[in-house]
Short mmCIF file of N, CA and C in Angstrom, two decimals:
data_model
loop_
_atom_site.label_atom_id
_atom_site.label_comp_id
_atom_site.label_asym_id
_atom_site.label_seq_id
_atom_site.Cartn_x
_atom_site.Cartn_y
_atom_site.Cartn_z
N MET A 49 4.87 108.99 66.45
CA MET A 49 5.56 109.41 67.65
C MET A 49 6.90 108.70 67.78
N LYS A 50 6.93 107.38 67.46
CA LYS A 50 8.18 106.63 67.55
C LYS A 50 9.19 107.11 66.54
N VAL A 51 8.72 107.50 65.36
CA VAL A 51 9.63 107.98 64.32
C VAL A 51 10.35 109.23 64.79
N LYS A 52 9.62 110.14 65.42
CA LYS A 52 10.24 111.36 65.95
C LYS A 52 11.31 111.01 66.98
N ASN A 53 11.01 110.05 67.84
CA ASN A 53 11.97 109.63 68.86
C ASN A 53 13.21 109.02 68.23
N THR A 54 13.03 108.24 67.16
CA THR A 54 14.16 107.62 66.48
C THR A 54 15.03 108.69 65.84
N PHE A 55 14.39 109.63 65.14
CA PHE A 55 15.18 110.69 64.50
C PHE A 55 15.90 111.56 65.53
N SER A 56 15.24 111.84 66.61
CA SER A 56 15.90 112.67 67.63
C SER A 56 17.06 111.91 68.27
N LEU A 57 16.91 110.59 68.39
CA LEU A 57 18.00 109.77 68.92
C LEU A 57 19.19 109.77 67.96
N ILE A 58 18.88 109.64 66.67
CA ILE A 58 19.96 109.66 65.65
C ILE A 58 20.65 111.02 65.65
N LYS A 59 19.90 112.10 65.73
CA LYS A 59 20.50 113.44 65.77
C LYS A 59 21.39 113.59 67.00
N THR A 60 20.94 113.09 68.12
CA THR A 60 21.72 113.19 69.35
C THR A 60 23.02 112.40 69.21
N LEU A 61 22.90 111.18 68.68
CA LEU A 61 24.09 110.36 68.50
C LEU A 61 25.05 110.96 67.47
N LYS A 62 24.48 111.53 66.42
CA LYS A 62 25.28 112.12 65.36
C LYS A 62 26.03 113.34 65.88
N SER A 63 25.37 114.12 66.69
CA SER A 63 26.02 115.33 67.20
C SER A 63 27.19 114.97 68.12
N LYS A 64 27.13 113.84 68.76
CA LYS A 64 28.22 113.41 69.64
C LYS A 64 29.35 112.76 68.85
N ASN A 65 29.05 112.35 67.58
CA ASN A 65 30.03 111.68 66.73
C ASN A 65 30.67 110.52 67.48
N SER A 66 29.85 109.74 68.06
CA SER A 66 30.33 108.66 68.92
C SER A 66 30.60 107.39 68.12
N LEU A 67 31.20 106.45 68.79
CA LEU A 67 31.48 105.15 68.21
C LEU A 67 30.19 104.44 67.81
N SER A 68 29.16 104.57 68.61
CA SER A 68 27.88 103.93 68.30
C SER A 68 27.27 104.47 67.01
N THR A 69 27.44 105.76 66.75
CA THR A 69 26.93 106.35 65.50
C THR A 69 27.67 105.78 64.30
N ARG A 70 28.97 105.71 64.40
CA ARG A 70 29.76 105.15 63.30
C ARG A 70 29.43 103.67 63.11
N LEU A 71 29.28 102.95 64.18
CA LEU A 71 28.97 101.54 64.11
C LEU A 71 27.59 101.33 63.46
N LEU A 72 26.61 102.11 63.86
CA LEU A 72 25.28 102.04 63.27
C LEU A 72 25.34 102.35 61.77
N SER A 73 26.11 103.34 61.40
CA SER A 73 26.26 103.70 59.99
C SER A 73 26.88 102.57 59.20
N TYR A 74 27.92 101.94 59.73
CA TYR A 74 28.57 100.82 59.04
C TYR A 74 27.62 99.63 58.91
N ILE A 75 26.86 99.36 59.93
CA ILE A 75 25.91 98.24 59.89
C ILE A 75 24.85 98.49 58.81
N LEU A 76 24.30 99.70 58.78
CA LEU A 76 23.30 100.04 57.76
C LEU A 76 23.89 99.97 56.35
N LEU A 77 25.09 100.49 56.19
CA LEU A 77 25.74 100.48 54.88
C LEU A 77 26.02 99.05 54.43
N CYS A 78 26.57 98.24 55.31
CA CYS A 78 26.89 96.85 54.96
C CYS A 78 25.64 96.03 54.67
N SER A 79 24.60 96.20 55.46
CA SER A 79 23.37 95.43 55.23
C SER A 79 22.71 95.84 53.92
N THR A 80 22.74 97.10 53.58
CA THR A 80 22.19 97.57 52.31
C THR A 80 22.99 97.01 51.14
N ALA A 81 24.31 97.06 51.24
CA ALA A 81 25.17 96.54 50.17
C ALA A 81 24.95 95.03 50.01
N LEU A 82 24.88 94.32 51.11
CA LEU A 82 24.65 92.88 51.05
C LEU A 82 23.30 92.56 50.42
N ALA A 83 22.28 93.29 50.76
CA ALA A 83 20.94 93.08 50.17
C ALA A 83 20.97 93.32 48.66
N LEU A 84 21.67 94.35 48.22
CA LEU A 84 21.77 94.63 46.78
C LEU A 84 22.54 93.52 46.06
N ILE A 85 23.62 93.05 46.64
CA ILE A 85 24.41 91.98 46.02
C ILE A 85 23.58 90.71 45.91
N ILE A 86 22.89 90.34 46.97
CA ILE A 86 22.07 89.12 46.95
C ILE A 86 20.94 89.24 45.93
N THR A 87 20.34 90.40 45.83
CA THR A 87 19.28 90.63 44.85
C THR A 87 19.82 90.47 43.43
N CYS A 88 20.98 91.03 43.15
CA CYS A 88 21.58 90.91 41.81
C CYS A 88 21.90 89.45 41.48
N ILE A 89 22.44 88.73 42.45
CA ILE A 89 22.75 87.31 42.23
C ILE A 89 21.48 86.53 41.93
N GLN A 90 20.42 86.81 42.65
CA GLN A 90 19.14 86.11 42.43
C GLN A 90 18.58 86.43 41.05
N LEU A 91 18.68 87.67 40.61
CA LEU A 91 18.18 88.05 39.28
C LEU A 91 18.95 87.33 38.17
N VAL A 92 20.27 87.27 38.30
CA VAL A 92 21.09 86.58 37.30
C VAL A 92 20.75 85.09 37.29
N TRP A 93 20.60 84.50 38.46
CA TRP A 93 20.25 83.09 38.58
C TRP A 93 18.92 82.80 37.88
N ASP A 94 17.91 83.60 38.16
CA ASP A 94 16.58 83.42 37.55
C ASP A 94 16.65 83.58 36.03
N TYR A 95 17.40 84.57 35.56
CA TYR A 95 17.54 84.80 34.12
C TYR A 95 18.16 83.58 33.44
N LYS A 96 19.23 83.05 34.04
CA LYS A 96 19.90 81.89 33.43
C LYS A 96 18.98 80.67 33.44
N GLN A 97 18.18 80.51 34.47
CA GLN A 97 17.24 79.39 34.50
C GLN A 97 16.18 79.53 33.41
N ASP A 98 15.65 80.74 33.22
CA ASP A 98 14.65 80.97 32.17
C ASP A 98 15.23 80.69 30.79
N VAL A 99 16.44 81.18 30.53
CA VAL A 99 17.09 80.94 29.24
C VAL A 99 17.34 79.45 29.05
N GLY A 100 17.75 78.76 30.10
CA GLY A 100 17.98 77.32 30.01
C GLY A 100 16.72 76.54 29.66
N LYS A 101 15.59 76.94 30.24
CA LYS A 101 14.32 76.28 29.94
C LYS A 101 13.94 76.48 28.47
N ILE A 102 14.14 77.69 27.98
CA ILE A 102 13.80 77.99 26.59
C ILE A 102 14.72 77.23 25.64
N GLU A 103 16.01 77.18 25.95
CA GLU A 103 16.94 76.43 25.11
C GLU A 103 16.60 74.95 25.11
N ALA A 104 16.16 74.42 26.25
CA ALA A 104 15.73 73.01 26.30
C ALA A 104 14.52 72.79 25.41
N SER A 105 13.59 73.73 25.39
CA SER A 105 12.42 73.63 24.51
C SER A 105 12.84 73.65 23.05
N ILE A 106 13.79 74.52 22.71
CA ILE A 106 14.26 74.60 21.32
C ILE A 106 14.96 73.30 20.93
N ASN A 107 15.76 72.74 21.83
CA ASN A 107 16.40 71.45 21.56
C ASN A 107 15.38 70.35 21.37
N GLN A 108 14.29 70.39 22.14
CA GLN A 108 13.22 69.40 22.00
C GLN A 108 12.55 69.54 20.64
N ILE A 109 12.36 70.77 20.20
CA ILE A 109 11.77 71.00 18.87
C ILE A 109 12.68 70.39 17.80
N GLU A 110 13.97 70.64 17.94
CA GLU A 110 14.92 70.15 16.95
C GLU A 110 14.94 68.62 16.90
N SER A 111 14.88 67.98 18.06
CA SER A 111 14.98 66.53 18.08
C SER A 111 13.65 65.82 17.81
N SER A 112 12.53 66.45 18.11
CA SER A 112 11.24 65.75 18.04
C SER A 112 10.30 66.21 16.93
N PHE A 113 10.42 67.44 16.49
CA PHE A 113 9.39 67.98 15.59
C PHE A 113 9.85 68.15 14.14
N LEU A 114 11.13 68.34 13.90
CA LEU A 114 11.57 68.72 12.55
C LEU A 114 11.26 67.66 11.49
N GLN A 115 11.64 66.41 11.74
CA GLN A 115 11.43 65.38 10.73
C GLN A 115 9.95 65.11 10.48
N PRO A 116 9.12 64.95 11.53
CA PRO A 116 7.69 64.74 11.25
C PRO A 116 7.05 65.95 10.54
N MET A 117 7.52 67.15 10.89
CA MET A 117 6.96 68.33 10.25
C MET A 117 7.36 68.40 8.78
N ALA A 118 8.60 68.03 8.49
CA ALA A 118 9.06 68.01 7.09
C ALA A 118 8.26 67.00 6.29
N THR A 119 7.98 65.84 6.87
CA THR A 119 7.17 64.82 6.19
C THR A 119 5.75 65.33 5.95
N SER A 120 5.18 65.98 6.95
CA SER A 120 3.82 66.53 6.79
C SER A 120 3.80 67.62 5.73
N LEU A 121 4.84 68.42 5.69
CA LEU A 121 4.91 69.49 4.68
C LEU A 121 5.07 68.89 3.28
N TRP A 122 5.88 67.87 3.16
CA TRP A 122 6.08 67.21 1.87
C TRP A 122 4.77 66.62 1.36
N ASN A 123 3.98 66.06 2.31
CA ASN A 123 2.69 65.47 1.94
C ASN A 123 1.56 66.50 1.88
N LEU A 124 1.88 67.75 2.12
CA LEU A 124 0.90 68.85 2.13
C LEU A 124 -0.26 68.57 3.09
N ASP A 125 0.06 68.02 4.24
CA ASP A 125 -0.94 67.69 5.25
C ASP A 125 -1.02 68.85 6.25
N GLU A 126 -1.77 69.88 5.89
CA GLU A 126 -1.85 71.09 6.72
C GLU A 126 -2.48 70.81 8.08
N GLU A 127 -3.40 69.86 8.16
CA GLU A 127 -4.03 69.52 9.44
C GLU A 127 -2.98 68.97 10.41
N GLN A 128 -2.11 68.09 9.91
CA GLN A 128 -1.07 67.51 10.75
C GLN A 128 -0.04 68.59 11.14
N ILE A 129 0.28 69.48 10.23
CA ILE A 129 1.21 70.57 10.53
C ILE A 129 0.63 71.46 11.62
N GLN A 130 -0.66 71.74 11.55
CA GLN A 130 -1.32 72.56 12.57
C GLN A 130 -1.25 71.88 13.94
N ILE A 131 -1.44 70.59 13.99
CA ILE A 131 -1.34 69.84 15.25
C ILE A 131 0.08 69.93 15.80
N GLN A 132 1.07 69.81 14.92
CA GLN A 132 2.47 69.88 15.35
C GLN A 132 2.82 71.29 15.86
N ILE A 133 2.29 72.30 15.21
CA ILE A 133 2.53 73.68 15.66
C ILE A 133 1.91 73.89 17.04
N GLU A 134 0.72 73.36 17.25
CA GLU A 134 0.08 73.48 18.57
C GLU A 134 0.92 72.79 19.63
N GLY A 135 1.55 71.66 19.28
CA GLY A 135 2.45 70.98 20.20
C GLY A 135 3.65 71.84 20.54
N ILE A 136 4.18 72.54 19.56
CA ILE A 136 5.32 73.45 19.81
C ILE A 136 4.88 74.61 20.70
N MET A 137 3.71 75.16 20.42
CA MET A 137 3.23 76.29 21.22
C MET A 137 2.97 75.89 22.68
N ASN A 138 2.73 74.60 22.93
CA ASN A 138 2.52 74.13 24.30
C ASN A 138 3.82 73.97 25.08
N LEU A 139 4.95 74.04 24.39
CA LEU A 139 6.24 73.95 25.09
C LEU A 139 6.47 75.23 25.90
N SER A 140 7.34 75.12 26.86
CA SER A 140 7.62 76.22 27.79
C SER A 140 8.00 77.52 27.08
N ASP A 141 7.21 78.56 27.28
CA ASP A 141 7.49 79.93 26.86
C ASP A 141 7.49 80.19 25.35
N MET A 142 7.07 79.24 24.51
CA MET A 142 7.03 79.52 23.08
C MET A 142 5.90 80.49 22.78
N GLN A 143 6.21 81.53 22.01
CA GLN A 143 5.22 82.57 21.76
C GLN A 143 4.87 82.77 20.29
N TYR A 144 5.73 82.27 19.40
CA TYR A 144 5.45 82.49 17.98
C TYR A 144 6.08 81.35 17.17
N VAL A 145 5.30 80.82 16.22
CA VAL A 145 5.77 79.78 15.32
C VAL A 145 5.32 80.14 13.91
N LEU A 146 6.23 80.00 12.96
CA LEU A 146 5.92 80.29 11.55
C LEU A 146 6.53 79.20 10.68
N ILE A 147 5.70 78.67 9.78
CA ILE A 147 6.16 77.68 8.80
C ILE A 147 6.15 78.34 7.43
N HIS A 148 7.29 78.23 6.75
CA HIS A 148 7.38 78.65 5.35
C HIS A 148 7.53 77.41 4.48
N GLU A 149 6.87 77.43 3.36
CA GLU A 149 7.05 76.38 2.37
C GLU A 149 8.05 76.89 1.34
N VAL A 150 9.02 76.08 0.98
CA VAL A 150 10.02 76.48 -0.01
C VAL A 150 9.52 76.04 -1.38
N LEU A 151 9.33 77.04 -2.24
CA LEU A 151 8.91 76.79 -3.63
C LEU A 151 9.97 77.39 -4.54
N GLY A 152 10.78 76.53 -5.12
CA GLY A 152 11.88 77.02 -5.95
C GLY A 152 12.91 77.71 -5.07
N ASN A 153 13.15 78.99 -5.36
CA ASN A 153 14.10 79.76 -4.57
C ASN A 153 13.42 80.70 -3.58
N SER A 154 12.12 80.58 -3.44
CA SER A 154 11.42 81.50 -2.54
C SER A 154 10.73 80.75 -1.41
N GLU A 155 10.53 81.48 -0.32
CA GLU A 155 9.81 80.94 0.83
C GLU A 155 8.44 81.59 0.91
N VAL A 156 7.41 80.77 1.00
CA VAL A 156 6.04 81.25 1.06
C VAL A 156 5.49 80.93 2.46
N PRO A 157 5.00 81.97 3.18
CA PRO A 157 4.43 81.68 4.51
C PRO A 157 3.24 80.72 4.37
N LEU A 158 3.23 79.69 5.21
CA LEU A 158 2.16 78.71 5.12
C LEU A 158 1.24 78.80 6.34
N ILE A 159 1.80 78.63 7.53
CA ILE A 159 1.00 78.67 8.76
C ILE A 159 1.79 79.39 9.83
N GLU A 160 1.09 80.24 10.59
CA GLU A 160 1.73 80.87 11.74
C GLU A 160 0.78 80.82 12.92
N GLN A 161 1.38 80.82 14.10
CA GLN A 161 0.57 80.84 15.31
C GLN A 161 1.32 81.64 16.36
N GLY A 162 0.58 82.38 17.17
CA GLY A 162 1.18 83.21 18.21
C GLY A 162 1.17 84.67 17.80
N VAL A 163 1.89 85.47 18.55
CA VAL A 163 1.93 86.91 18.33
C VAL A 163 3.30 87.29 17.78
N PHE A 164 3.31 87.89 16.58
CA PHE A 164 4.56 88.34 15.99
C PHE A 164 4.99 89.65 16.63
N LYS A 165 6.28 89.76 16.92
CA LYS A 165 6.86 91.00 17.44
C LYS A 165 8.05 91.38 16.58
N GLU A 166 8.37 92.65 16.58
CA GLU A 166 9.53 93.11 15.80
C GLU A 166 10.82 92.48 16.29
N LYS A 167 10.91 92.31 17.62
CA LYS A 167 12.15 91.78 18.20
C LYS A 167 11.81 90.72 19.23
N PHE A 168 12.37 89.53 19.04
CA PHE A 168 12.24 88.46 20.01
C PHE A 168 13.56 88.31 20.75
N ASP A 169 13.49 87.91 22.02
CA ASP A 169 14.72 87.73 22.79
C ASP A 169 15.48 86.49 22.33
N ILE A 170 14.74 85.42 22.07
CA ILE A 170 15.36 84.18 21.61
C ILE A 170 14.53 83.66 20.45
N SER A 171 15.21 83.36 19.34
CA SER A 171 14.52 82.80 18.18
C SER A 171 15.47 81.87 17.44
N LYS A 172 14.89 80.98 16.67
CA LYS A 172 15.71 80.06 15.87
C LYS A 172 14.92 79.65 14.64
N LYS A 173 15.65 79.53 13.55
CA LYS A 173 15.05 79.11 12.29
C LYS A 173 15.67 77.77 11.90
N PHE A 174 14.81 76.80 11.58
CA PHE A 174 15.24 75.46 11.21
C PHE A 174 14.85 75.19 9.76
N ASN A 175 15.70 74.48 9.04
CA ASN A 175 15.33 73.98 7.72
C ASN A 175 14.57 72.68 7.91
N LEU A 176 13.49 72.52 7.17
CA LEU A 176 12.72 71.28 7.18
C LEU A 176 13.14 70.50 5.94
N THR A 177 13.83 69.39 6.17
CA THR A 177 14.43 68.62 5.08
C THR A 177 13.74 67.27 4.96
N TYR A 178 13.31 66.96 3.74
CA TYR A 178 12.70 65.67 3.46
C TYR A 178 13.51 64.99 2.36
N GLN A 179 14.09 63.83 2.64
CA GLN A 179 14.91 63.06 1.71
C GLN A 179 15.99 63.93 1.06
N GLY A 180 16.66 64.73 1.88
CA GLY A 180 17.79 65.54 1.41
C GLY A 180 17.40 66.85 0.74
N GLU A 181 16.13 67.12 0.62
CA GLU A 181 15.67 68.35 -0.04
C GLU A 181 14.96 69.24 0.98
N ILE A 182 15.30 70.53 0.98
CA ILE A 182 14.65 71.47 1.89
C ILE A 182 13.26 71.77 1.35
N VAL A 183 12.24 71.42 2.14
CA VAL A 183 10.86 71.62 1.71
C VAL A 183 10.21 72.80 2.42
N GLY A 184 10.89 73.31 3.46
CA GLY A 184 10.33 74.44 4.19
C GLY A 184 11.25 74.87 5.32
N THR A 185 10.79 75.87 6.05
CA THR A 185 11.52 76.34 7.22
C THR A 185 10.54 76.48 8.40
N LEU A 186 11.09 76.33 9.58
CA LEU A 186 10.33 76.50 10.81
C LEU A 186 11.02 77.58 11.62
N PHE A 187 10.27 78.61 12.00
CA PHE A 187 10.79 79.69 12.83
C PHE A 187 10.05 79.67 14.15
N VAL A 188 10.80 79.59 15.26
CA VAL A 188 10.20 79.63 16.60
C VAL A 188 10.84 80.78 17.36
N ALA A 189 10.04 81.42 18.23
CA ALA A 189 10.56 82.59 18.94
C ALA A 189 9.84 82.78 20.26
N THR A 190 10.52 83.50 21.15
CA THR A 190 9.95 83.81 22.46
C THR A 190 10.53 85.11 22.99
N VAL A 191 9.81 85.70 23.91
CA VAL A 191 10.26 86.87 24.64
C VAL A 191 10.35 86.46 26.10
N LEU A 192 11.50 86.72 26.72
CA LEU A 192 11.66 86.37 28.13
C LEU A 192 10.71 87.19 28.98
N ARG A 193 10.30 86.62 30.11
CA ARG A 193 9.46 87.38 31.03
C ARG A 193 10.18 88.65 31.44
N GLY A 194 9.56 89.76 31.22
CA GLY A 194 10.17 91.04 31.56
C GLY A 194 11.12 91.54 30.49
N GLY A 195 11.34 90.76 29.45
CA GLY A 195 12.28 91.18 28.40
C GLY A 195 13.70 91.09 28.88
N LEU A 196 14.64 91.39 27.98
CA LEU A 196 16.06 91.37 28.35
C LEU A 196 16.50 92.70 28.87
#
């Protein structure tokens, strides 16, 4: 019943083409535009925060995991490599980890954990170097919440 009254009031005001009708229209238009702008700003802010968290996790992998993982790979300690991979998977938003062992000029998959996808939003491949020699590679990847 109230909705009918509101619509009939709007029709009455519109038919008079009064100042109040124009003012109401401007208020509705401005509030809608402002709501859309604020929503867009919030989405961009959240996206940048998510990317920042993932980049921080990747930097942590680079500073904390590469050398111990290269040593474990050199010593062929698969149990220790598995523990290190689990540590990486526990970092914020990591979804896939793959270790390749370098044998001559080829890379042989050694251990992987997580779900492989055709396309990841953020990924990075690291060389695992032991005493100046590349003994393997580490690939880490993630998909942002909701995708890009």
